[in-house]
Amino acid sequence: MDTIRKQASKLREQVARQQQAVLRQFGGGGGYGGSDTLITDEEELHRHQNLEKLYISTRSAKHFQRDIVRGVQGYIVTGSKQVEIGTKLCEDSRKYGSDNTCTSGNTLTRASLSFANARALMEKERANLLKTLGTQVAEPLRAMVLGAPLEDARHLAQRYDRMRQETEAQTIEVSRRQAKVRENPSNPELVMKLESAEAKLQDLNSNMTVLGKEAASAMAGVEDQQQNQTLQRLLTLVEAERSYHQRILEIIERLEGEMRFEQQRIEAPQTPQVVNITSSPPPSYQEANNEVDTSQMHNGTSDAMGYFLGEVMFPYQADSDFELSISVGDYVVIREVASSGWAEGECKGKAGWFPYDYIERRDRVLATKVIEVL
């Protein structure tokens, strides 16, 4: 249909040019076909060509908007299914973390709960993205595709096209009647019909010019709106996806850190057995003067027990009743170091085992620090 329409338009333009040549040849009889008429026809031809380009442009933009809407709708449908699947995986992971009865530790319990929480956040972000794409991209473009401004402008352009065809037909009719009057100039009936045809042609030309300007203005406005709104919706789509992927990356990186930590707990040396371990008391307050030499913390001598103070460099969270939780900056009275890499000591009135590599030995410490340990 587009090809036929273009061919018909070209044919009409050729006919109009031929008519103009005929009118110029006969030299302005009846007030039509002079220089003013020629300029008007050229302007009208330019207006017609511009309107045709606008019509094609707005139609292409409409199809592109429709393609975006369909693509976003398909993405929303697929994404909603992914949210459903991800939510189910989240629930399963949380259920396992809550019901896990493994006797060898609860490391996987914590990891599964961390995974469930992160997955819940990711699915929430995905749902927010889908909502944004629907409300801020698909709906505005769908409103433009189906909106009144575009349809009204297209109707004006179609009315103008029909009036242009009618004007061209009337131009041919005037040319035919002018030829008859030249053949029989004394026939008053022919002259009267010619004058009537010329008056009708003048009215058609006037109405066509007004309608053409109105249609061109409306189509140009719609084209500008289509270009600006479509670009803005595309930018909104890109920005929404960029923000979504940034937040997902943050969640995944945090989750990876948590799970790497749990993996290190699994791979760390097993906690040493505490049987046959002597538990001597920590140094007394009287043994800590203004400064304490830790090589002489037990009864003022460097006895066989080898007590010393250590400063915590890395935090450790106890995983059982016979382990000791420590925080960075704490001072611990070290009472025993096992060959497995674990140390037994006391901090803030609590005793237990912790990784020896998490502390650094301190030979001289302010008395106030020792008091904090006790």
Coordinates of C-alpha atoms in Angstrom, one line a residue:
M1 CA 0.0 0.0 0.0
D2 CA 2.9 2.4 0.8
T3 CA 4.4 1.8 -2.7
I4 CA 1.0 2.4 -4.4
R5 CA 0.5 5.5 -2.3
K6 CA 3.9 6.9 -3.3
Q7 CA 3.3 6.1 -7.0
A8 CA -0.1 7.8 -6.9
S9 CA 1.5 10.8 -5.2
K10 CA 4.2 11.1 -7.9
L11 CA 1.6 10.7 -10.6
R12 CA -0.5 13.6 -9.1
E13 CA 2.5 15.8 -8.9
Q14 CA 3.3 15.1 -12.6
V15 CA -0.3 15.9 -13.5
A16 CA -0.1 19.1 -11.5
R17 CA 3.0 20.2 -13.3
Q18 CA 1.4 19.4 -16.6
Q19 CA -1.6 21.5 -15.6
Q20 CA 0.7 24.4 -14.6
A21 CA 2.4 24.2 -18.0
V22 CA -1.0 24.3 -19.8
L23 CA -2.1 27.3 -17.7
R24 CA 1.1 29.2 -18.4
Q25 CA 0.6 28.5 -22.1
F26 CA -2.9 29.9 -22.2
G27 CA -1.8 32.9 -20.1
G28 CA -4.0 33.5 -17.1
G29 CA -7.5 33.5 -18.6
G30 CA -10.2 33.8 -16.0
G31 CA -7.7 34.9 -13.2
Y32 CA -6.1 31.4 -12.8
G33 CA -2.7 30.3 -13.9
G34 CA -0.8 33.6 -13.7
S35 CA 2.5 34.1 -11.7
D36 CA 0.7 34.2 -8.4
T37 CA -1.0 31.0 -9.0
L38 CA 2.2 29.3 -10.1
I39 CA 3.9 30.4 -6.8
T40 CA 1.0 29.2 -4.8
D41 CA 1.2 25.8 -6.5
E42 CA 4.9 25.5 -5.9
E43 CA 4.4 26.3 -2.2
E44 CA 1.6 23.8 -2.0
L45 CA 3.7 21.2 -3.6
H46 CA 6.5 21.8 -1.1
R47 CA 3.9 21.6 1.7
H48 CA 2.5 18.4 0.3
Q49 CA 6.0 16.8 0.2
N50 CA 6.8 18.0 3.7
L51 CA 3.5 16.5 5.0
E52 CA 4.3 13.2 3.3
K53 CA 7.7 13.1 5.0
L54 CA 6.1 14.0 8.4
Y55 CA 3.5 11.3 7.9
I56 CA 6.1 8.6 7.2
S57 CA 8.3 9.9 10.1
T58 CA 5.5 9.8 12.6
R59 CA 4.3 6.4 11.4
S60 CA 7.9 5.0 11.8
A61 CA 8.2 6.5 15.3
K62 CA 4.8 5.0 16.2
H63 CA 6.0 1.5 15.1
F64 CA 9.2 2.0 17.1
Q65 CA 7.3 3.0 20.2
R66 CA 5.0 0.0 19.8
D67 CA 8.1 -2.3 19.5
I68 CA 9.5 -0.8 22.7
V69 CA 6.3 -1.4 24.5
R70 CA 6.1 -5.0 23.3
G71 CA 9.7 -5.6 24.3
V72 CA 9.3 -4.1 27.7
Q73 CA 6.1 -6.1 28.3
G74 CA 7.8 -9.3 27.3
Y75 CA 10.7 -8.4 29.6
I76 CA 8.2 -7.8 32.5
V77 CA 6.5 -11.2 31.9
T78 CA 9.9 -13.1 31.9
G79 CA 11.2 -11.1 34.8
S80 CA 8.1 -11.8 36.9
K81 CA 8.6 -15.5 36.3
Q82 CA 12.3 -15.1 37.4
V83 CA 11.1 -13.3 40.5
E84 CA 8.8 -16.1 41.3
I85 CA 11.6 -18.7 40.9
G86 CA 14.1 -16.7 42.8
T87 CA 11.6 -16.2 45.7
K88 CA 11.0 -19.9 45.9
L89 CA 14.8 -20.5 46.0
C90 CA 15.0 -17.9 48.8
E91 CA 12.3 -19.7 50.8
D92 CA 14.0 -23.1 50.4
S93 CA 17.4 -21.7 51.5
R94 CA 15.8 -20.0 54.5
K95 CA 14.0 -23.2 55.4
Y96 CA 17.1 -25.2 55.3
G97 CA 19.0 -22.7 57.4
S98 CA 16.3 -22.8 60.0
D99 CA 15.8 -26.6 60.1
N100 CA 19.4 -27.7 59.5
T101 CA 20.3 -30.4 62.1
C102 CA 23.9 -31.1 61.0
T103 CA 26.0 -32.3 63.9
S104 CA 29.4 -31.1 62.5
G105 CA 28.7 -27.4 62.8
N106 CA 26.4 -24.6 61.7
T107 CA 28.6 -23.0 59.1
L108 CA 26.3 -24.1 56.2
T109 CA 23.3 -22.9 58.2
R110 CA 24.7 -19.4 58.4
A111 CA 25.7 -19.5 54.7
S112 CA 22.3 -20.6 53.6
L113 CA 20.6 -17.9 55.6
S114 CA 22.9 -15.3 54.2
F115 CA 22.1 -16.5 50.7
A116 CA 18.4 -16.4 51.4
N117 CA 18.6 -12.9 52.7
A118 CA 20.6 -11.7 49.7
R119 CA 18.4 -13.5 47.2
A120 CA 15.3 -11.8 48.8
L121 CA 17.0 -8.4 48.3
M122 CA 17.8 -9.2 44.7
E123 CA 14.3 -10.3 43.9
K124 CA 13.0 -7.2 45.5
E125 CA 15.3 -5.1 43.3
R126 CA 14.2 -7.0 40.2
A127 CA 10.5 -6.4 41.1
N128 CA 11.2 -2.7 41.5
L129 CA 12.9 -2.6 38.1
L130 CA 9.9 -4.3 36.4
K131 CA 7.6 -1.9 38.1
T132 CA 9.6 1.1 36.8
L133 CA 9.8 -0.3 33.3
G134 CA 6.0 -0.7 33.3
T135 CA 5.0 2.6 34.8
Q136 CA 7.7 4.9 33.4
V137 CA 8.5 3.3 30.0
A138 CA 5.7 1.1 28.6
E139 CA 2.7 3.0 29.8
P140 CA 3.7 6.5 28.6
L141 CA 4.7 5.1 25.2
R142 CA 1.5 3.1 24.9
A143 CA -0.4 6.3 25.7
M144 CA 1.4 8.1 22.8
V145 CA 0.8 5.3 20.4
L146 CA -3.0 5.3 21.1
G147 CA -3.3 9.0 22.0
A148 CA -5.5 11.6 20.4
P149 CA -2.7 14.0 19.2
L150 CA -1.2 11.5 16.8
E151 CA -4.6 10.3 15.4
D152 CA -5.9 13.8 15.1
A153 CA -2.8 14.9 13.1
R154 CA -3.0 11.9 10.9
H155 CA -6.7 12.6 10.2
L156 CA -5.9 16.2 9.2
A157 CA -3.2 14.9 6.9
Q158 CA -5.6 12.5 5.3
R159 CA -8.3 15.1 4.9
Y160 CA -5.7 17.4 3.3
D161 CA -4.7 14.6 0.9
R162 CA -8.3 14.0 -0.1
M163 CA -8.8 17.7 -0.7
R164 CA -5.6 17.9 -2.7
Q165 CA -6.9 15.2 -5.0
E166 CA -10.2 17.0 -5.3
T167 CA -8.4 20.2 -6.1
E168 CA -6.3 18.5 -8.8
A169 CA -9.5 17.1 -10.4
Q170 CA -11.1 20.5 -10.3
T171 CA -8.0 22.1 -11.9
I172 CA -8.4 19.6 -14.8
E173 CA -12.1 20.5 -15.1
V174 CA -11.2 24.2 -15.3
S175 CA -8.7 23.6 -18.0
R176 CA -11.2 21.6 -20.0
R177 CA -13.9 24.3 -19.7
Q178 CA -11.3 27.0 -20.6
A179 CA -10.6 25.0 -23.8
K180 CA -14.3 24.9 -24.7
V181 CA -14.7 28.6 -24.1
R182 CA -11.8 29.3 -26.4
E183 CA -13.5 27.2 -29.0
N184 CA -16.9 28.9 -28.6
P185 CA -16.4 32.2 -26.7
S186 CA -19.8 33.5 -27.6
N187 CA -21.6 30.7 -25.7
P188 CA -22.8 32.3 -22.4
E189 CA -23.6 28.9 -20.8
L190 CA -20.0 27.7 -21.3
V191 CA -18.7 31.0 -19.9
M192 CA -20.9 30.7 -16.9
K193 CA -19.9 27.1 -16.2
L194 CA -16.2 28.1 -16.5
E195 CA -16.7 30.9 -14.0
S196 CA -18.5 28.5 -11.6
A197 CA -15.7 26.0 -12.0
E198 CA -13.0 28.6 -11.4
A199 CA -14.8 29.9 -8.3
K200 CA -15.0 26.3 -6.9
L201 CA -11.3 25.8 -7.7
Q202 CA -10.4 29.0 -5.9
D203 CA -12.4 27.9 -2.8
L204 CA -10.7 24.5 -2.9
N205 CA -7.3 26.1 -3.2
S206 CA -8.0 28.4 -0.3
N207 CA -9.3 25.6 1.9
M208 CA -6.5 23.3 0.9
T209 CA -3.9 25.9 1.9
V210 CA -5.5 26.4 5.3
L211 CA -5.9 22.7 5.9
G212 CA -2.4 22.0 4.7
K213 CA -0.8 24.5 7.1
E214 CA -2.9 23.1 10.0
A215 CA -2.0 19.5 9.2
A216 CA 1.7 20.3 8.8
S217 CA 1.7 22.1 12.1
A218 CA 0.0 19.3 13.9
M219 CA 2.2 16.6 12.3
A220 CA 5.4 18.6 13.2
G221 CA 4.2 18.9 16.8
V222 CA 3.5 15.2 17.0
E223 CA 6.9 14.4 15.5
D224 CA 8.7 16.5 18.0
Q225 CA 6.7 15.0 20.9
Q226 CA 7.5 11.5 19.6
Q227 CA 11.2 12.1 19.3
N228 CA 11.5 13.7 22.7
Q229 CA 9.3 11.3 24.6
T230 CA 10.8 8.2 23.0
L231 CA 14.3 9.3 23.8
Q232 CA 13.4 10.2 27.3
R233 CA 11.7 6.8 27.9
L234 CA 14.8 5.0 26.5
L235 CA 17.0 7.0 28.9
T236 CA 14.7 6.1 31.8
L237 CA 15.0 2.4 30.8
V238 CA 18.8 2.6 30.7
E239 CA 19.0 4.4 34.0
A240 CA 16.7 2.0 35.7
E241 CA 18.7 -1.0 34.5
R242 CA 22.0 0.6 35.4
S243 CA 20.8 1.3 39.0
Y244 CA 19.4 -2.2 39.2
H245 CA 22.6 -3.8 38.2
Q246 CA 24.7 -1.6 40.5
R247 CA 22.5 -2.6 43.5
I248 CA 22.6 -6.3 42.5
L249 CA 26.4 -6.1 42.3
E250 CA 26.6 -4.6 45.8
I251 CA 24.4 -7.4 47.2
I252 CA 26.4 -10.1 45.5
E253 CA 29.7 -8.7 46.6
R254 CA 28.5 -8.5 50.2
L255 CA 27.1 -12.1 50.0
E256 CA 30.3 -13.4 48.5
G257 CA 32.3 -11.8 51.4
E258 CA 30.0 -13.5 54.0
M259 CA 30.2 -16.9 52.3
R260 CA 34.0 -16.6 51.9
F261 CA 34.2 -16.0 55.6
E262 CA 32.2 -19.1 56.3
Q263 CA 34.3 -21.1 53.9
Q264 CA 37.4 -20.0 55.8
R265 CA 35.8 -21.2 59.0
I266 CA 35.3 -24.6 57.4
E267 CA 38.9 -24.8 56.2
A268 CA 40.4 -23.5 59.5
P269 CA 42.1 -26.0 61.8
Q270 CA 39.8 -27.9 64.1
T271 CA 39.4 -26.6 67.7
P272 CA 41.9 -28.4 70.0
Q273 CA 40.5 -30.7 72.7
V274 CA 40.5 -29.1 76.1
V275 CA 40.9 -32.2 78.2
N276 CA 43.9 -32.3 80.6
I277 CA 44.4 -28.5 80.1
T278 CA 45.4 -26.8 83.4
S279 CA 43.5 -23.6 84.0
S280 CA 45.6 -21.4 86.2
P281 CA 44.1 -18.0 87.3
P282 CA 45.1 -14.8 85.5
P283 CA 47.6 -12.4 87.1
S284 CA 46.2 -10.5 90.1
Y285 CA 45.7 -6.8 90.3
Q286 CA 48.7 -6.5 92.7
E287 CA 51.0 -7.9 90.0
A288 CA 50.1 -5.1 87.6
N289 CA 51.8 -1.9 88.8
N290 CA 51.8 1.2 86.6
E291 CA 53.4 -0.9 83.9
V292 CA 53.5 -4.7 83.7
D293 CA 56.4 -6.8 82.3
T294 CA 54.5 -9.7 80.9
S295 CA 57.5 -12.0 81.1
Q296 CA 57.0 -11.8 84.9
M297 CA 53.2 -11.9 85.2
H298 CA 52.9 -15.1 87.3
N299 CA 54.1 -14.5 90.9
G300 CA 56.7 -12.1 89.6
T301 CA 58.7 -14.7 87.7
S302 CA 58.8 -16.2 84.3
D303 CA 57.4 -19.5 85.5
A304 CA 56.7 -22.6 83.4
M305 CA 53.1 -21.5 82.8
G306 CA 54.5 -18.8 80.4
Y307 CA 51.5 -16.4 80.7
F308 CA 51.7 -13.3 78.5
L309 CA 49.4 -10.6 77.1
G310 CA 48.3 -10.4 73.5
E311 CA 46.6 -7.6 71.6
V312 CA 43.7 -8.7 69.3
M313 CA 44.4 -7.8 65.7
F314 CA 41.3 -9.6 64.1
P315 CA 37.9 -10.2 65.6
Y316 CA 36.7 -13.8 66.3
Q317 CA 33.2 -15.0 67.1
A318 CA 33.0 -18.1 69.3
D319 CA 31.3 -21.0 67.7
S320 CA 31.0 -23.2 70.8
D321 CA 31.0 -22.9 74.6
F322 CA 34.7 -23.7 74.9
E323 CA 35.7 -20.9 72.5
L324 CA 36.4 -17.2 73.3
S325 CA 34.9 -14.3 71.4
I326 CA 37.4 -11.4 71.0
S327 CA 37.3 -8.0 69.4
V328 CA 40.0 -5.8 67.7
G329 CA 41.9 -3.8 70.4
D330 CA 41.1 -6.2 73.2
Y331 CA 44.0 -7.6 75.4
V332 CA 43.9 -11.3 76.2
V333 CA 45.9 -13.1 78.9
I334 CA 47.4 -16.0 77.0
R335 CA 47.7 -19.1 79.1
E336 CA 48.4 -21.8 76.5
V337 CA 49.3 -22.1 72.9
A338 CA 48.6 -25.4 71.2
S339 CA 50.6 -26.8 68.3
S340 CA 47.4 -26.7 66.1
G341 CA 47.6 -22.9 66.0
W342 CA 44.9 -22.3 68.7
A343 CA 45.5 -20.4 71.9
E344 CA 43.7 -20.6 75.3
G345 CA 43.3 -17.4 77.3
E346 CA 41.1 -15.1 79.3
C347 CA 39.6 -11.7 78.4
K348 CA 37.1 -9.6 80.4
G349 CA 36.4 -12.4 82.8
K350 CA 35.7 -15.1 80.1
A351 CA 38.1 -17.9 79.1
G352 CA 38.3 -20.1 76.0
W353 CA 40.1 -21.0 72.8
F354 CA 40.6 -18.8 69.7
P355 CA 43.0 -18.7 66.7
Y356 CA 46.5 -17.7 67.9
D357 CA 47.2 -15.8 64.7
Y358 CA 44.4 -13.4 65.5
I359 CA 46.6 -11.7 68.3
E360 CA 50.0 -10.2 68.6
R361 CA 52.2 -10.6 71.7
R362 CA 52.8 -7.5 73.8
D363 CA 55.8 -7.6 76.2
R364 CA 55.0 -4.3 78.0
V365 CA 51.4 -3.0 78.5
L366 CA 49.9 -0.2 80.5
A367 CA 48.4 -1.3 83.8
T368 CA 45.1 0.1 82.8
K369 CA 44.9 -2.3 79.9
V370 CA 45.6 -5.2 82.2
I371 CA 42.7 -4.1 84.4
E372 CA 40.4 -4.1 81.4
V373 CA 41.4 -7.7 80.7
L374 CA 40.5 -8.7 84.2

